[in-house]
XYZ file of C-alpha atoms in Angstrom:
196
model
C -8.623 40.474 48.001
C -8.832 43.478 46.387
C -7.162 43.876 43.190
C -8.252 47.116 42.011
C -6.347 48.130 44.843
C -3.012 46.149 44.351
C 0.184 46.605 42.352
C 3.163 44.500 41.398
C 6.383 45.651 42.059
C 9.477 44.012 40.112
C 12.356 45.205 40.847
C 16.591 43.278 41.604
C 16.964 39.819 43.822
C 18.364 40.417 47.229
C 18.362 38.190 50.168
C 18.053 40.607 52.659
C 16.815 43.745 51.265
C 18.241 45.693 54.058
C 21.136 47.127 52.614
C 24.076 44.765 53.238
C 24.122 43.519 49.739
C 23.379 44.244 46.267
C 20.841 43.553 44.007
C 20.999 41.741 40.894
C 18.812 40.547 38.151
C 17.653 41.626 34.445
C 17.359 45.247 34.854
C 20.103 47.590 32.707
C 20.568 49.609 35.572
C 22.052 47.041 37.771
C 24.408 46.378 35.611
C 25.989 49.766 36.075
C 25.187 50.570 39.850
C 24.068 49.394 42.879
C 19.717 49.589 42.778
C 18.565 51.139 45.869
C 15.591 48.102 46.136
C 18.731 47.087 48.292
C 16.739 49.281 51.059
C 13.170 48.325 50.134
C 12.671 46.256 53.488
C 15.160 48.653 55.681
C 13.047 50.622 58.513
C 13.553 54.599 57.973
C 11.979 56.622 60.917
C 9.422 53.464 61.492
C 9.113 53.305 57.687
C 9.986 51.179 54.886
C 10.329 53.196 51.598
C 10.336 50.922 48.285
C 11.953 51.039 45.126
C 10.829 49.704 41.632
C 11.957 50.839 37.921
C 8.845 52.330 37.228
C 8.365 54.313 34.193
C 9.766 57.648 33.126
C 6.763 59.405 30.928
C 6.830 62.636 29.429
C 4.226 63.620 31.959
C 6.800 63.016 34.816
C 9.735 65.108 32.613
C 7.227 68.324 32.455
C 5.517 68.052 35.555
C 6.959 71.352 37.768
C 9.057 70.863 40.553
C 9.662 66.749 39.543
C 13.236 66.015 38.449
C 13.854 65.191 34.460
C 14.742 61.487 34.891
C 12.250 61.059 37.589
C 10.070 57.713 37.294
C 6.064 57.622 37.513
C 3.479 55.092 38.187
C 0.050 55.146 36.945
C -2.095 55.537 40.335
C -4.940 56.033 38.501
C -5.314 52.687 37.679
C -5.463 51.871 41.482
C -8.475 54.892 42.234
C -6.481 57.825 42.481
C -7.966 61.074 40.689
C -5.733 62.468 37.824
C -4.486 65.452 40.443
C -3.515 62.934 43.014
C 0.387 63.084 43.901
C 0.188 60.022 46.333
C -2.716 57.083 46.985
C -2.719 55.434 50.117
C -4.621 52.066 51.327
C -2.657 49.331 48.598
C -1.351 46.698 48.557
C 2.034 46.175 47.254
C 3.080 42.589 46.021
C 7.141 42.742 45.545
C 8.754 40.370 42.884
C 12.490 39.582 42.244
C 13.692 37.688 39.882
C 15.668 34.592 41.841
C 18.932 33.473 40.366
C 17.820 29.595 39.808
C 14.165 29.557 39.338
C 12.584 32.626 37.368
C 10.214 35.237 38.994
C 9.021 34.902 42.513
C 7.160 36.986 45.383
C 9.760 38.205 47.596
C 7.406 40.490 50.166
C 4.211 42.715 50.793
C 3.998 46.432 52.140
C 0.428 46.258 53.295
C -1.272 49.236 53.615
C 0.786 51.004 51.788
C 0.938 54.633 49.944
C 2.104 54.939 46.380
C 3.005 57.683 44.767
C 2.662 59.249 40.924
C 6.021 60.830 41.067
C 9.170 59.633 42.778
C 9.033 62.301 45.584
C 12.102 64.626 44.837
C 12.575 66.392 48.183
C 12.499 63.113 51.109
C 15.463 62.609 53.129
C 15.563 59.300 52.237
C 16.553 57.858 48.249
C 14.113 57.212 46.187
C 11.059 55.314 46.461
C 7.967 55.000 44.346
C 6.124 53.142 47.781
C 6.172 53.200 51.469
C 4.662 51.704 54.740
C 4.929 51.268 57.982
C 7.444 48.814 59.346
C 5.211 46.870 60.816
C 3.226 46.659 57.415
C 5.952 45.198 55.587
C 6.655 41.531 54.886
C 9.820 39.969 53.357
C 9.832 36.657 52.362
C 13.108 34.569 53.864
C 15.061 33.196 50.885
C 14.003 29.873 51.267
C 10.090 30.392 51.304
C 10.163 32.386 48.250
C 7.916 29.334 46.531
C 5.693 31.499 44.733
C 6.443 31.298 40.907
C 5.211 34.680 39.299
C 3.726 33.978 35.417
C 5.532 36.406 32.982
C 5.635 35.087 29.637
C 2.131 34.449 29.232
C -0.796 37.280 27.714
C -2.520 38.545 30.404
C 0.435 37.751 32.856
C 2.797 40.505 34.567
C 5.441 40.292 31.986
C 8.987 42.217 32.131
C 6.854 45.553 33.606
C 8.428 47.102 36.905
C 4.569 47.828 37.739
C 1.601 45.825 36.602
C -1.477 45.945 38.284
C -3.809 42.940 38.299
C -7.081 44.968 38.624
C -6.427 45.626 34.593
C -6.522 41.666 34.000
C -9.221 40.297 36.614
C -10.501 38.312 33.221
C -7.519 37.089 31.918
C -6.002 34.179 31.872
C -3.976 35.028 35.087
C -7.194 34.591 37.525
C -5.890 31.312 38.096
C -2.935 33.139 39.854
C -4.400 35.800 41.446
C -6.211 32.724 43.677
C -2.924 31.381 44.216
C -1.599 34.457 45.101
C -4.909 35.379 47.302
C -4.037 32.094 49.238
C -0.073 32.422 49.438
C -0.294 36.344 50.942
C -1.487 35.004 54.248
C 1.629 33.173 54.784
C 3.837 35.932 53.736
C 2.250 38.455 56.747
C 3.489 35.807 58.922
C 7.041 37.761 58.520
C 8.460 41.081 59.743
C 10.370 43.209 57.663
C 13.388 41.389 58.328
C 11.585 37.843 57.106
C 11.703 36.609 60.992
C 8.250 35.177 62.141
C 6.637 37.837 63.663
């Protein structure tokens, strides 16, 4: 596994992630609206476009063209050159907080593209990630298993976007094998968590 080439993307619990409910967890925002990670595992024109509270930086509020309360991620930390808009090839690991148990791995968009800025002009809302249907995983409620480590140093934390490649000699290497080993079984699941 590659984990130069892999992110972590927190974002609200859902069981579905397809639309029909709403998500919850410890994020402000979802205390005030509906977060649209509702949609993160809901096929767009063969597509699945995902959602994560990444950061809003002052390089995202000045960059032309990008709205003011637009949200970055820091694709340079996965290989992208500092002009890159967009990185494709990754891995995205999706976490959710679930209601009884603490932090857990809820799906993978394999082979996915991320992008710097949130694009402003798709059809679709906004998403920091995206993949092809067929690329993306969700987890069925009852094999989410996989505790996520956030208290710890060296562990993902509260972040909306950590990125293990940073931490390959911290005291989380003990996870990323666990993780290594549990990813195989999530692939075993469409977008819609059915065996595929």
């Amino acid at each position: 596994m590659n984990w130069n080439r892999t992110a972590f993307l927190h974002t609200g619990w859902t069981s579905r992630y397809d639309g029909s409910e709403a998500p919850v967890g410890g994020h402000a925002y979802l205390k005030k609206s509906v977060g649209v990670e509702a949609e993160n595992f809901k096929p767009v024109d063969g597509g699945c476009y995902g959602y994560a509270p990444v950061s809003r930086t002052s390089e995202g509020r000045s960059a032309p063209g990008v709205p003011k309360a637009n949200r970055t991620l820091n694709i340079e930390t996965l290989g992208a050159a500092c002009y890159d808009y967009e990185l494709s090839g990754i891995t995205v690991v999706w976490t959710g907080r679930h209601p009884e148990r603490g932090t857990v791995i809820v799906g993978l968009y394999d082979n996915a593209t991320v992008f710097r800025y949130m694009p402003p002009d798709e059809p679709v809302r906004p998403f920091i990630a995206k993949a092809r249907a067929e690329d993306c995983h969700l987890v069925p409620v009852a094999r989410r298993s996989f505790d996520v480590i956030q208290t710890r140093k060296g562990f993902p934390g509260m972040a909306a976007a950590w990125f293990p490649g940073l931490h390959a000699d911290s005291p989380a290497k003990e996870m990323f094998d666990g993780v290594a080993d549990y990813l195989p079984t999530v692939r075993r699941y469409s977008h819609t968590g059915e065996k595929s």
